[in-house]
PDB file of C-alpha atoms in Angstrom:
ATOM      1  CA  UNK A   1      40.394  15.682 251.034  1.00  0.00           C
ATOM      2  CA  UNK A   2      36.750  16.260 250.263  1.00  0.00           C
ATOM      3  CA  UNK A   3      36.342  19.419 252.366  1.00  0.00           C
ATOM      4  CA  UNK A   4      36.970  22.930 251.149  1.00  0.00           C
ATOM      5  CA  UNK A   5      37.938  25.909 253.227  1.00  0.00           C
ATOM      6  CA  UNK A   6      35.481  28.736 253.486  1.00  0.00           C
ATOM      7  CA  UNK A   7      36.666  31.861 251.741  1.00  0.00           C
ATOM      8  CA  UNK A   8      35.445  35.320 250.815  1.00  0.00           C
ATOM      9  CA  UNK A   9      36.008  36.710 247.334  1.00  0.00           C
ATOM     10  CA  UNK A  10      37.335  40.248 247.629  1.00  0.00           C
ATOM     11  CA  UNK A  11      38.273  40.832 243.992  1.00  0.00           C
ATOM     12  CA  UNK A  12      35.747  39.399 241.575  1.00  0.00           C
ATOM     13  CA  UNK A  13      37.784  40.415 238.520  1.00  0.00           C
ATOM     14  CA  UNK A  14      40.731  38.207 239.511  1.00  0.00           C
ATOM     15  CA  UNK A  15      38.413  35.478 240.769  1.00  0.00           C
ATOM     16  CA  UNK A  16      36.504  35.055 237.499  1.00  0.00           C
ATOM     17  CA  UNK A  17      39.565  35.736 235.326  1.00  0.00           C
ATOM     18  CA  UNK A  18      41.583  32.953 236.905  1.00  0.00           C
ATOM     19  CA  UNK A  19      38.691  30.514 237.287  1.00  0.00           C
ATOM     20  CA  UNK A  20      38.053  30.979 233.559  1.00  0.00           C
ATOM     21  CA  UNK A  21      41.786  30.686 232.804  1.00  0.00           C
ATOM     22  CA  UNK A  22      41.935  27.430 234.791  1.00  0.00           C
ATOM     23  CA  UNK A  23      39.156  26.031 232.571  1.00  0.00           C
ATOM     24  CA  UNK A  24      41.430  26.610 229.537  1.00  0.00           C
ATOM     25  CA  UNK A  25      43.486  23.644 230.711  1.00  0.00           C
ATOM     26  CA  UNK A  26      40.569  21.247 231.125  1.00  0.00           C
ATOM     27  CA  UNK A  27      38.429  18.945 229.002  1.00  0.00           C
ATOM     28  CA  UNK A  28      35.840  21.595 228.140  1.00  0.00           C
ATOM     29  CA  UNK A  29      38.554  23.582 226.336  1.00  0.00           C
ATOM     30  CA  UNK A  30      40.168  20.596 224.613  1.00  0.00           C
ATOM     31  CA  UNK A  31      36.862  19.251 223.330  1.00  0.00           C
ATOM     32  CA  UNK A  32      35.941  22.625 221.807  1.00  0.00           C
ATOM     33  CA  UNK A  33      39.146  24.351 220.671  1.00  0.00           C
ATOM     34  CA  UNK A  34      41.008  21.405 219.138  1.00  0.00           C
ATOM     35  CA  UNK A  35      38.065  20.308 216.929  1.00  0.00           C
ATOM     36  CA  UNK A  36      37.378  23.961 216.073  1.00  0.00           C
ATOM     37  CA  UNK A  37      40.842  24.296 214.549  1.00  0.00           C
ATOM     38  CA  UNK A  38      40.243  21.182 212.447  1.00  0.00           C
ATOM     39  CA  UNK A  39      36.829  22.258 211.207  1.00  0.00           C
ATOM     40  CA  UNK A  40      37.459  25.961 210.677  1.00  0.00           C
ATOM     41  CA  UNK A  41      41.142  26.827 210.497  1.00  0.00           C
ATOM     42  CA  UNK A  42      43.600  24.298 209.079  1.00  0.00           C
ATOM     43  CA  UNK A  43      43.934  20.528 209.118  1.00  0.00           C
ATOM     44  CA  UNK A  44      47.729  20.539 209.389  1.00  0.00           C
ATOM     45  CA  UNK A  45      47.650  22.964 212.335  1.00  0.00           C
ATOM     46  CA  UNK A  46      45.129  20.806 214.167  1.00  0.00           C
ATOM     47  CA  UNK A  47      47.111  17.614 213.559  1.00  0.00           C
ATOM     48  CA  UNK A  48      50.313  19.105 214.920  1.00  0.00           C
ATOM     49  CA  UNK A  49      48.572  20.517 217.983  1.00  0.00           C
ATOM     50  CA  UNK A  50      46.935  17.183 218.812  1.00  0.00           C
ATOM     51  CA  UNK A  51      50.216  15.275 218.396  1.00  0.00           C
ATOM     52  CA  UNK A  52      52.114  17.702 220.643  1.00  0.00           C
ATOM     53  CA  UNK A  53      49.272  17.894 223.172  1.00  0.00           C
ATOM     54  CA  UNK A  54      49.004  14.118 223.591  1.00  0.00           C
ATOM     55  CA  UNK A  55      52.778  13.599 223.941  1.00  0.00           C
ATOM     56  CA  UNK A  56      53.219  16.486 226.373  1.00  0.00           C
ATOM     57  CA  UNK A  57      50.240  15.484 228.511  1.00  0.00           C
ATOM     58  CA  UNK A  58      51.282  11.835 228.725  1.00  0.00           C
ATOM     59  CA  UNK A  59      54.774  12.773 229.872  1.00  0.00           C
ATOM     60  CA  UNK A  60      53.358  15.277 232.349  1.00  0.00           C
ATOM     61  CA  UNK A  61      50.825  12.866 233.858  1.00  0.00           C
ATOM     62  CA  UNK A  62      53.354  10.045 234.202  1.00  0.00           C
ATOM     63  CA  UNK A  63      55.920  12.434 235.706  1.00  0.00           C
ATOM     64  CA  UNK A  64      53.439  13.380 238.441  1.00  0.00           C
ATOM     65  CA  UNK A  65      52.954   9.809 239.545  1.00  0.00           C
ATOM     66  CA  UNK A  66      56.667   9.006 239.384  1.00  0.00           C
ATOM     67  CA  UNK A  67      57.877  12.096 241.263  1.00  0.00           C
ATOM     68  CA  UNK A  68      54.955  12.091 243.766  1.00  0.00           C
ATOM     69  CA  UNK A  69      55.445  15.692 244.845  1.00  0.00           C
ATOM     70  CA  UNK A  70      52.470  16.792 246.963  1.00  0.00           C
ATOM     71  CA  UNK A  71      50.246  19.729 246.150  1.00  0.00           C
ATOM     72  CA  UNK A  72      50.293  22.819 248.405  1.00  0.00           C
ATOM     73  CA  UNK A  73      48.974  22.161 251.910  1.00  0.00           C
ATOM     74  CA  UNK A  74      45.531  23.476 252.760  1.00  0.00           C
ATOM     75  CA  UNK A  75      45.609  25.325 255.121  1.00  0.00           C
ATOM     76  CA  UNK A  76      47.426  27.680 254.755  1.00  0.00           C
ATOM     77  CA  UNK A  77      46.579  27.630 251.014  1.00  0.00           C
ATOM     78  CA  UNK A  78      42.899  28.003 250.122  1.00  0.00           C
ATOM     79  CA  UNK A  79      41.976  25.583 247.327  1.00  0.00           C
ATOM     80  CA  UNK A  80      39.233  26.630 244.939  1.00  0.00           C
ATOM     81  CA  UNK A  81      39.129  23.232 243.213  1.00  0.00           C
ATOM     82  CA  UNK A  82      38.831  19.736 244.613  1.00  0.00           C
ATOM     83  CA  UNK A  83      38.600  17.371 241.636  1.00  0.00           C
ATOM     84  CA  UNK A  84      42.354  17.263 240.998  1.00  0.00           C
ATOM     85  CA  UNK A  85      43.330  17.427 244.667  1.00  0.00           C
ATOM     86  CA  UNK A  86      43.975  13.668 244.734  1.00  0.00           C
ATOM     87  CA  UNK A  87      46.688  14.086 242.086  1.00  0.00           C
ATOM     88  CA  UNK A  88      50.293  14.957 242.753  1.00  0.00           C
ATOM     89  CA  UNK A  89      51.530  18.435 241.903  1.00  0.00           C
ATOM     90  CA  UNK A  90      54.790  18.389 239.959  1.00  0.00           C
ATOM     91  CA  UNK A  91      54.683  19.222 237.071  1.00  0.00           C
ATOM     92  CA  UNK A  92      51.551  21.263 236.468  1.00  0.00           C
ATOM     93  CA  UNK A  93      49.883  19.656 233.458  1.00  0.00           C
ATOM     94  CA  UNK A  94      47.713  22.770 233.078  1.00  0.00           C
ATOM     95  CA  UNK A  95      50.916  24.746 232.535  1.00  0.00           C
ATOM     96  CA  UNK A  96      52.258  22.072 230.186  1.00  0.00           C
ATOM     97  CA  UNK A  97      49.087  21.909 228.088  1.00  0.00           C
ATOM     98  CA  UNK A  98      48.696  25.691 227.892  1.00  0.00           C
ATOM     99  CA  UNK A  99      52.311  26.155 226.805  1.00  0.00           C
ATOM    100  CA  UNK A 100      52.156  23.298 224.298  1.00  0.00           C
ATOM    101  CA  UNK A 101      48.832  24.305 222.712  1.00  0.00           C
ATOM    102  CA  UNK A 102      49.438  28.057 222.524  1.00  0.00           C
ATOM    103  CA  UNK A 103      52.984  27.902 221.169  1.00  0.00           C
ATOM    104  CA  UNK A 104      52.387  24.942 218.818  1.00  0.00           C
ATOM    105  CA  UNK A 105      49.426  26.871 217.375  1.00  0.00           C
ATOM    106  CA  UNK A 106      51.632  29.953 216.989  1.00  0.00           C
ATOM    107  CA  UNK A 107      54.515  28.024 215.386  1.00  0.00           C
ATOM    108  CA  UNK A 108      52.223  26.076 213.039  1.00  0.00           C
ATOM    109  CA  UNK A 109      50.370  29.177 211.792  1.00  0.00           C
ATOM    110  CA  UNK A 110      53.061  31.865 211.647  1.00  0.00           C
ATOM    111  CA  UNK A 111      54.235  30.796 208.175  1.00  0.00           C
ATOM    112  CA  UNK A 112      50.758  30.042 206.796  1.00  0.00           C
ATOM    113  CA  UNK A 113      48.778  33.123 207.823  1.00  0.00           C
ATOM    114  CA  UNK A 114      49.529  36.801 207.537  1.00  0.00           C
ATOM    115  CA  UNK A 115      49.587  38.336 210.982  1.00  0.00           C
ATOM    116  CA  UNK A 116      52.259  40.246 212.926  1.00  0.00           C
ATOM    117  CA  UNK A 117      54.828  37.868 214.421  1.00  0.00           C
ATOM    118  CA  UNK A 118      54.936  39.901 217.625  1.00  0.00           C
ATOM    119  CA  UNK A 119      51.143  39.712 218.001  1.00  0.00           C
ATOM    120  CA  UNK A 120      51.139  35.912 217.739  1.00  0.00           C
ATOM    121  CA  UNK A 121      54.027  35.586 220.177  1.00  0.00           C
ATOM    122  CA  UNK A 122      52.373  37.874 222.731  1.00  0.00           C
ATOM    123  CA  UNK A 123      49.031  36.050 222.373  1.00  0.00           C
ATOM    124  CA  UNK A 124      50.694  32.653 223.009  1.00  0.00           C
ATOM    125  CA  UNK A 125      52.602  34.067 225.977  1.00  0.00           C
ATOM    126  CA  UNK A 126      49.508  35.717 227.499  1.00  0.00           C
ATOM    127  CA  UNK A 127      47.404  32.566 227.081  1.00  0.00           C
ATOM    128  CA  UNK A 128      49.948  30.281 228.721  1.00  0.00           C
ATOM    129  CA  UNK A 129      50.718  32.818 231.459  1.00  0.00           C
ATOM    130  CA  UNK A 130      47.051  33.205 232.408  1.00  0.00           C
ATOM    131  CA  UNK A 131      46.625  29.449 232.748  1.00  0.00           C
ATOM    132  CA  UNK A 132      49.838  29.177 234.781  1.00  0.00           C
ATOM    133  CA  UNK A 133      48.810  32.002 237.122  1.00  0.00           C
ATOM    134  CA  UNK A 134      45.358  30.440 237.540  1.00  0.00           C
ATOM    135  CA  UNK A 135      46.949  27.341 239.100  1.00  0.00           C
ATOM    136  CA  UNK A 136      48.591  29.528 241.736  1.00  0.00           C
ATOM    137  CA  UNK A 137      45.432  31.545 242.350  1.00  0.00           C
ATOM    138  CA  UNK A 138      43.258  28.447 242.781  1.00  0.00           C
ATOM    139  CA  UNK A 139      45.807  26.982 245.223  1.00  0.00           C
ATOM    140  CA  UNK A 140      46.406  23.840 243.184  1.00  0.00           C
ATOM    141  CA  UNK A 141      50.141  24.256 242.483  1.00  0.00           C
ATOM    142  CA  UNK A 142      53.295  25.831 243.788  1.00  0.00           C
ATOM    143  CA  UNK A 143      55.373  28.266 241.730  1.00  0.00           C
ATOM    144  CA  UNK A 144      57.897  25.470 241.138  1.00  0.00           C
ATOM    145  CA  UNK A 145      55.153  23.135 239.806  1.00  0.00           C
ATOM    146  CA  UNK A 146      54.066  25.746 237.285  1.00  0.00           C
ATOM    147  CA  UNK A 147      57.561  26.769 236.184  1.00  0.00           C
ATOM    148  CA  UNK A 148      58.569  23.120 235.890  1.00  0.00           C
ATOM    149  CA  UNK A 149      55.522  22.297 233.765  1.00  0.00           C
ATOM    150  CA  UNK A 150      56.053  25.238 231.411  1.00  0.00           C
ATOM    151  CA  UNK A 151      59.775  24.480 231.023  1.00  0.00           C
ATOM    152  CA  UNK A 152      59.222  20.764 230.351  1.00  0.00           C
ATOM    153  CA  UNK A 153      56.635  21.644 227.719  1.00  0.00           C
ATOM    154  CA  UNK A 154      58.961  24.205 226.104  1.00  0.00           C
ATOM    155  CA  UNK A 155      61.820  21.680 225.961  1.00  0.00           C
ATOM    156  CA  UNK A 156      59.545  19.049 224.389  1.00  0.00           C
ATOM    157  CA  UNK A 157      58.380  21.581 221.782  1.00  0.00           C
ATOM    158  CA  UNK A 158      61.984  22.369 220.868  1.00  0.00           C
ATOM    159  CA  UNK A 159      62.880  18.671 220.635  1.00  0.00           C
ATOM    160  CA  UNK A 160      59.799  17.676 218.632  1.00  0.00           C
ATOM    161  CA  UNK A 161      59.637  20.634 216.233  1.00  0.00           C
ATOM    162  CA  UNK A 162      62.322  19.329 213.813  1.00  0.00           C
ATOM    163  CA  UNK A 163      60.392  16.045 213.522  1.00  0.00           C
ATOM    164  CA  UNK A 164      56.918  17.579 213.061  1.00  0.00           C
ATOM    165  CA  UNK A 165      56.732  17.088 209.316  1.00  0.00           C
ATOM    166  CA  UNK A 166      58.187  13.575 209.425  1.00  0.00           C
ATOM    167  CA  UNK A 167      55.787  12.448 212.169  1.00  0.00           C
ATOM    168  CA  UNK A 168      52.861  14.042 210.357  1.00  0.00           C
ATOM    169  CA  UNK A 169      53.802  12.353 207.077  1.00  0.00           C
ATOM    170  CA  UNK A 170      54.125   8.923 208.708  1.00  0.00           C
ATOM    171  CA  UNK A 171      50.801   9.245 210.543  1.00  0.00           C
ATOM    172  CA  UNK A 172      49.055  10.125 207.288  1.00  0.00           C
ATOM    173  CA  UNK A 173      50.663   7.663 204.894  1.00  0.00           C
ATOM    174  CA  UNK A 174      51.968   4.637 206.792  1.00  0.00           C
ATOM    175  CA  UNK A 175      49.787   1.523 206.379  1.00  0.00           C
ATOM    176  CA  UNK A 176      50.611   0.673 210.007  1.00  0.00           C
ATOM    177  CA  UNK A 177      49.261   3.970 211.344  1.00  0.00           C
ATOM    178  CA  UNK A 178      45.747   2.782 212.383  1.00  0.00           C
ATOM    179  CA  UNK A 179      47.115  -0.269 214.212  1.00  0.00           C
ATOM    180  CA  UNK A 180      49.919   1.617 215.987  1.00  0.00           C
ATOM    181  CA  UNK A 181      47.616   4.520 216.837  1.00  0.00           C
ATOM    182  CA  UNK A 182      45.415   2.145 218.827  1.00  0.00           C
ATOM    183  CA  UNK A 183      47.886  -0.406 220.188  1.00  0.00           C
ATOM    184  CA  UNK A 184      50.623   1.938 221.445  1.00  0.00           C
ATOM    185  CA  UNK A 185      48.299   4.200 223.513  1.00  0.00           C
ATOM    186  CA  UNK A 186      46.479   1.167 224.926  1.00  0.00           C
ATOM    187  CA  UNK A 187      49.761  -0.418 226.018  1.00  0.00           C
ATOM    188  CA  UNK A 188      50.782   2.867 227.663  1.00  0.00           C
ATOM    189  CA  UNK A 189      47.442   3.123 229.472  1.00  0.00           C
ATOM    190  CA  UNK A 190      47.465  -0.457 230.768  1.00  0.00           C
ATOM    191  CA  UNK A 191      51.066  -0.033 231.956  1.00  0.00           C
ATOM    192  CA  UNK A 192      50.502   3.311 233.641  1.00  0.00           C
ATOM    193  CA  UNK A 193      52.461   3.761 236.925  1.00  0.00           C
ATOM    194  CA  UNK A 194      50.585   2.185 239.832  1.00  0.00           C
ATOM    195  CA  UNK A 195      49.804   4.164 242.998  1.00  0.00           C
ATOM    196  CA  UNK A 196      48.850   3.086 246.509  1.00  0.00           C
ATOM    197  CA  UNK A 197      45.524   4.885 246.180  1.00  0.00           C
ATOM    198  CA  UNK A 198      43.217   5.916 243.344  1.00  0.00           C
ATOM    199  CA  UNK A 199      44.163   9.030 241.404  1.00  0.00           C
ATOM    200  CA  UNK A 200      42.315  10.419 238.372  1.00  0.00           C
ATOM    201  CA  UNK A 201      45.614  10.785 236.464  1.00  0.00           C
ATOM    202  CA  UNK A 202      45.337   7.360 234.816  1.00  0.00           C
ATOM    203  CA  UNK A 203      41.772   8.020 233.698  1.00  0.00           C
ATOM    204  CA  UNK A 204      42.637  11.499 232.411  1.00  0.00           C
ATOM    205  CA  UNK A 205      45.659  10.120 230.561  1.00  0.00           C
ATOM    206  CA  UNK A 206      43.507   7.424 228.971  1.00  0.00           C
ATOM    207  CA  UNK A 207      41.015  10.085 227.913  1.00  0.00           C
ATOM    208  CA  UNK A 208      43.758  12.139 226.228  1.00  0.00           C
ATOM    209  CA  UNK A 209      45.459   9.210 224.501  1.00  0.00           C
ATOM    210  CA  UNK A 210      42.097   7.790 223.416  1.00  0.00           C
ATOM    211  CA  UNK A 211      41.000  11.077 221.843  1.00  0.00           C
ATOM    212  CA  UNK A 212      44.364  11.441 220.076  1.00  0.00           C
ATOM    213  CA  UNK A 213      44.213   7.828 218.853  1.00  0.00           C
ATOM    214  CA  UNK A 214      40.738   8.245 217.382  1.00  0.00           C
ATOM    215  CA  UNK A 215      41.707  11.545 215.748  1.00  0.00           C
ATOM    216  CA  UNK A 216      44.895  10.048 214.300  1.00  0.00           C
ATOM    217  CA  UNK A 217      42.986   7.152 212.741  1.00  0.00           C
ATOM    218  CA  UNK A 218      40.585   9.741 211.340  1.00  0.00           C
ATOM    219  CA  UNK A 219      43.448  11.767 209.840  1.00  0.00           C
ATOM    220  CA  UNK A 220      44.833   8.640 208.155  1.00  0.00           C
ATOM    221  CA  UNK A 221      41.438   7.544 206.867  1.00  0.00           C
ATOM    222  CA  UNK A 222      40.673  10.970 205.422  1.00  0.00           C
ATOM    223  CA  UNK A 223      44.021  11.066 203.652  1.00  0.00           C
ATOM    224  CA  UNK A 224      43.529   7.582 202.196  1.00  0.00           C
ATOM    225  CA  UNK A 225      39.913   7.733 201.062  1.00  0.00           C
ATOM    226  CA  UNK A 226      38.742  11.337 200.709  1.00  0.00           C
ATOM    227  CA  UNK A 227      41.369  13.838 199.630  1.00  0.00           C
ATOM    228  CA  UNK A 228      45.109  14.050 200.275  1.00  0.00           C
ATOM    229  CA  UNK A 229      45.595  16.086 203.422  1.00  0.00           C
ATOM    230  CA  UNK A 230      48.605  17.919 202.055  1.00  0.00           C
ATOM    231  CA  UNK A 231      46.411  19.353 199.329  1.00  0.00           C
ATOM    232  CA  UNK A 232      43.473  20.105 201.590  1.00  0.00           C
ATOM    233  CA  UNK A 233      42.946  22.924 203.987  1.00  0.00           C
ATOM    234  CA  UNK A 234      39.692  23.391 205.708  1.00  0.00           C
ATOM    235  CA  UNK A 235      37.783  26.623 205.736  1.00  0.00           C
ATOM    236  CA  UNK A 236      40.462  29.343 205.776  1.00  0.00           C
ATOM    237  CA  UNK A 237      39.854  32.051 208.336  1.00  0.00           C
ATOM    238  CA  UNK A 238      40.604  35.530 207.100  1.00  0.00           C
ATOM    239  CA  UNK A 239      40.675  38.804 208.973  1.00  0.00           C
ATOM    240  CA  UNK A 240      38.472  40.674 209.261  1.00  0.00           C
ATOM    241  CA  UNK A 241      35.766  38.032 209.121  1.00  0.00           C
ATOM    242  CA  UNK A 242      32.869  38.962 206.864  1.00  0.00           C
ATOM    243  CA  UNK A 243      29.382  38.190 208.257  1.00  0.00           C
ATOM    244  CA  UNK A 244      28.620  35.359 205.817  1.00  0.00           C
ATOM    245  CA  UNK A 245      31.888  33.617 206.646  1.00  0.00           C
ATOM    246  CA  UNK A 246      31.259  34.061 210.362  1.00  0.00           C
ATOM    247  CA  UNK A 247      27.858  32.395 210.029  1.00  0.00           C
ATOM    248  CA  UNK A 248      29.466  29.367 208.358  1.00  0.00           C
ATOM    249  CA  UNK A 249      32.162  29.181 211.042  1.00  0.00           C
ATOM    250  CA  UNK A 250      29.588  29.246 213.848  1.00  0.00           C
ATOM    251  CA  UNK A 251      27.313  26.776 212.078  1.00  0.00           C
ATOM    252  CA  UNK A 252      30.141  24.310 211.590  1.00  0.00           C
ATOM    253  CA  UNK A 253      31.215  24.693 215.197  1.00  0.00           C
ATOM    254  CA  UNK A 254      27.792  24.218 216.786  1.00  0.00           C
ATOM    255  CA  UNK A 255      26.844  21.299 214.516  1.00  0.00           C
ATOM    256  CA  UNK A 256      30.193  19.658 215.222  1.00  0.00           C
ATOM    257  CA  UNK A 257      30.092  20.149 218.985  1.00  0.00           C
ATOM    258  CA  UNK A 258      26.545  18.821 219.157  1.00  0.00           C
ATOM    259  CA  UNK A 259      27.565  15.638 217.320  1.00  0.00           C
ATOM    260  CA  UNK A 260      30.734  15.242 219.420  1.00  0.00           C
ATOM    261  CA  UNK A 261      28.867  15.617 222.721  1.00  0.00           C
ATOM    262  CA  UNK A 262      26.161  13.231 221.549  1.00  0.00           C
ATOM    263  CA  UNK A 263      28.834  10.692 220.582  1.00  0.00           C
ATOM    264  CA  UNK A 264      30.480  11.004 223.983  1.00  0.00           C
ATOM    265  CA  UNK A 265      27.179  10.476 225.800  1.00  0.00           C
ATOM    266  CA  UNK A 266      26.154   7.496 223.673  1.00  0.00           C
ATOM    267  CA  UNK A 267      29.529   5.766 223.872  1.00  0.00           C
ATOM    268  CA  UNK A 268      29.801   6.291 227.621  1.00  0.00           C
ATOM    269  CA  UNK A 269      26.415   4.678 228.132  1.00  0.00           C
ATOM    270  CA  UNK A 270      27.053   1.788 225.744  1.00  0.00           C
ATOM    271  CA  UNK A 271      30.582   0.949 226.885  1.00  0.00           C
ATOM    272  CA  UNK A 272      29.722   1.171 230.583  1.00  0.00           C
ATOM    273  CA  UNK A 273      26.669  -1.006 229.993  1.00  0.00           C
ATOM    274  CA  UNK A 274      28.732  -3.693 228.253  1.00  0.00           C
ATOM    275  CA  UNK A 275      31.518  -3.592 230.856  1.00  0.00           C
ATOM    276  CA  UNK A 276      28.993  -3.652 233.696  1.00  0.00           C
ATOM    277  CA  UNK A 277      27.368  -6.729 232.206  1.00  0.00           C
ATOM    278  CA  UNK A 278      30.738  -8.420 231.569  1.00  0.00           C
ATOM    279  CA  UNK A 279      32.263  -7.731 234.994  1.00  0.00           C
ATOM    280  CA  UNK A 280      28.972  -7.921 236.919  1.00  0.00           C
ATOM    281  CA  UNK A 281      28.808  -4.486 238.555  1.00  0.00           C
ATOM    282  CA  UNK A 282      26.131  -1.761 238.653  1.00  0.00           C
ATOM    283  CA  UNK A 283      26.823   1.104 236.257  1.00  0.00           C
ATOM    284  CA  UNK A 284      26.681   3.615 239.121  1.00  0.00           C
ATOM    285  CA  UNK A 285      29.308   1.749 241.155  1.00  0.00           C
ATOM    286  CA  UNK A 286      32.126   4.324 241.232  1.00  0.00           C
ATOM    287  CA  UNK A 287      34.662   1.986 242.797  1.00  0.00           C
ATOM    288  CA  UNK A 288      34.118  -0.628 240.093  1.00  0.00           C
ATOM    289  CA  UNK A 289      34.507   2.011 237.369  1.00  0.00           C
ATOM    290  CA  UNK A 290      37.917   2.921 238.809  1.00  0.00           C
ATOM    291  CA  UNK A 291      39.305  -0.579 238.345  1.00  0.00           C
ATOM    292  CA  UNK A 292      41.990  -0.882 235.664  1.00  0.00           C
ATOM    293  CA  UNK A 293      40.085  -3.441 233.588  1.00  0.00           C
ATOM    294  CA  UNK A 294      37.066  -1.136 233.511  1.00  0.00           C
ATOM    295  CA  UNK A 295      38.456   2.396 233.483  1.00  0.00           C
ATOM    296  CA  UNK A 296      40.922   1.981 230.615  1.00  0.00           C
ATOM    297  CA  UNK A 297      38.588   0.383 228.019  1.00  0.00           C
ATOM    298  CA  UNK A 298      35.675   2.579 229.127  1.00  0.00           C
ATOM    299  CA  UNK A 299      37.545   5.848 228.668  1.00  0.00           C
ATOM    300  CA  UNK A 300      39.693   4.773 225.738  1.00  0.00           C
ATOM    301  CA  UNK A 301      36.786   3.515 223.607  1.00  0.00           C
ATOM    302  CA  UNK A 302      34.595   6.498 224.512  1.00  0.00           C
ATOM    303  CA  UNK A 303      37.149   9.175 223.682  1.00  0.00           C
ATOM    304  CA  UNK A 304      38.687   7.450 220.677  1.00  0.00           C
ATOM    305  CA  UNK A 305      35.139   7.468 219.292  1.00  0.00           C
ATOM    306  CA  UNK A 306      34.966  11.197 220.054  1.00  0.00           C
ATOM    307  CA  UNK A 307      38.258  11.832 218.235  1.00  0.00           C
ATOM    308  CA  UNK A 308      37.194   9.746 215.244  1.00  0.00           C
ATOM    309  CA  UNK A 309      33.796  11.449 215.085  1.00  0.00           C
ATOM    310  CA  UNK A 310      35.369  14.915 215.189  1.00  0.00           C
ATOM    311  CA  UNK A 311      37.746  14.176 212.306  1.00  0.00           C
ATOM    312  CA  UNK A 312      35.641  11.924 210.057  1.00  0.00           C
ATOM    313  CA  UNK A 313      31.915  11.991 210.838  1.00  0.00           C
ATOM    314  CA  UNK A 314      31.553  15.717 211.508  1.00  0.00           C
ATOM    315  CA  UNK A 315      33.348  16.823 208.283  1.00  0.00           C
ATOM    316  CA  UNK A 316      31.114  14.457 206.303  1.00  0.00           C
ATOM    317  CA  UNK A 317      28.070  15.975 207.990  1.00  0.00           C
ATOM    318  CA  UNK A 318      29.355  19.478 207.213  1.00  0.00           C
ATOM    319  CA  UNK A 319      29.613  18.519 203.557  1.00  0.00           C
ATOM    320  CA  UNK A 320      26.129  16.970 203.586  1.00  0.00           C
ATOM    321  CA  UNK A 321      24.704  20.178 205.090  1.00  0.00           C
ATOM    322  CA  UNK A 322      26.500  22.403 202.602  1.00  0.00           C
ATOM    323  CA  UNK A 323      28.859  23.886 205.209  1.00  0.00           C
ATOM    324  CA  UNK A 324      32.032  23.030 203.303  1.00  0.00           C
TER     325      UNK A 324
END
């Protein structure tokens, strides 16, 4: 499992295109693009994307560990990634996330911004297609895994779309929102399907649900104590972007990402330190960190802090720095 086949890259264009496209379905993309939409585009768009993303990813991750369909055999397939090799293959959560994020962004913005409908549709299709093709190129999924992931995501979008506004309203106004936003994801994480061996799916699922939980509490808090969300839209992007507006967009993004990454680093260190002291294990003990009683609180607290920071602390800092 830990060995990779030797390979020779014969077409660097496809190699870098699909390695980059594969990264669009990983944490580095989520932790940059989703906060960017909240800080610089529109609060309502960001909320809907995060809700859809967390639901779709949870269903996809759980489906993998229930179905237990293996990934493509290597050889004959050459695998360019190894981190997710311990996971099962069906459905492709990269395909699910790419479909959910691109098309939820398109649906949420098409009535709020003036741009050609066809252009938005093509952009969403191209984005999701590139990510799907990258999973075939890197040898991590079969065609059926990718098609299944994209179709499941599309069906969930269709089913959830009529309830978008109702869900959004409840998450913003219900007095039970903060409690449910923490308790429900935690229950789901602690009752995640058990496997005979360790797989990173439970940890990744906890990361996703934790980030969504922290962001949801932040949405509710902002609506209760700052300004009503329905009346507030963050910095509206217009096209073409004038230089002064572009400077503000970049400043908000880099300040925000710096704070988010700092929060993640601090919380990881603090939570692991506390759990290590409580359960008597060295912080660098990888096996101990994979235990249920360690992995779930460690990742949930860390990433819920990241989600809360991105939606509450960073906007306050933007206002303090005059970047509103």
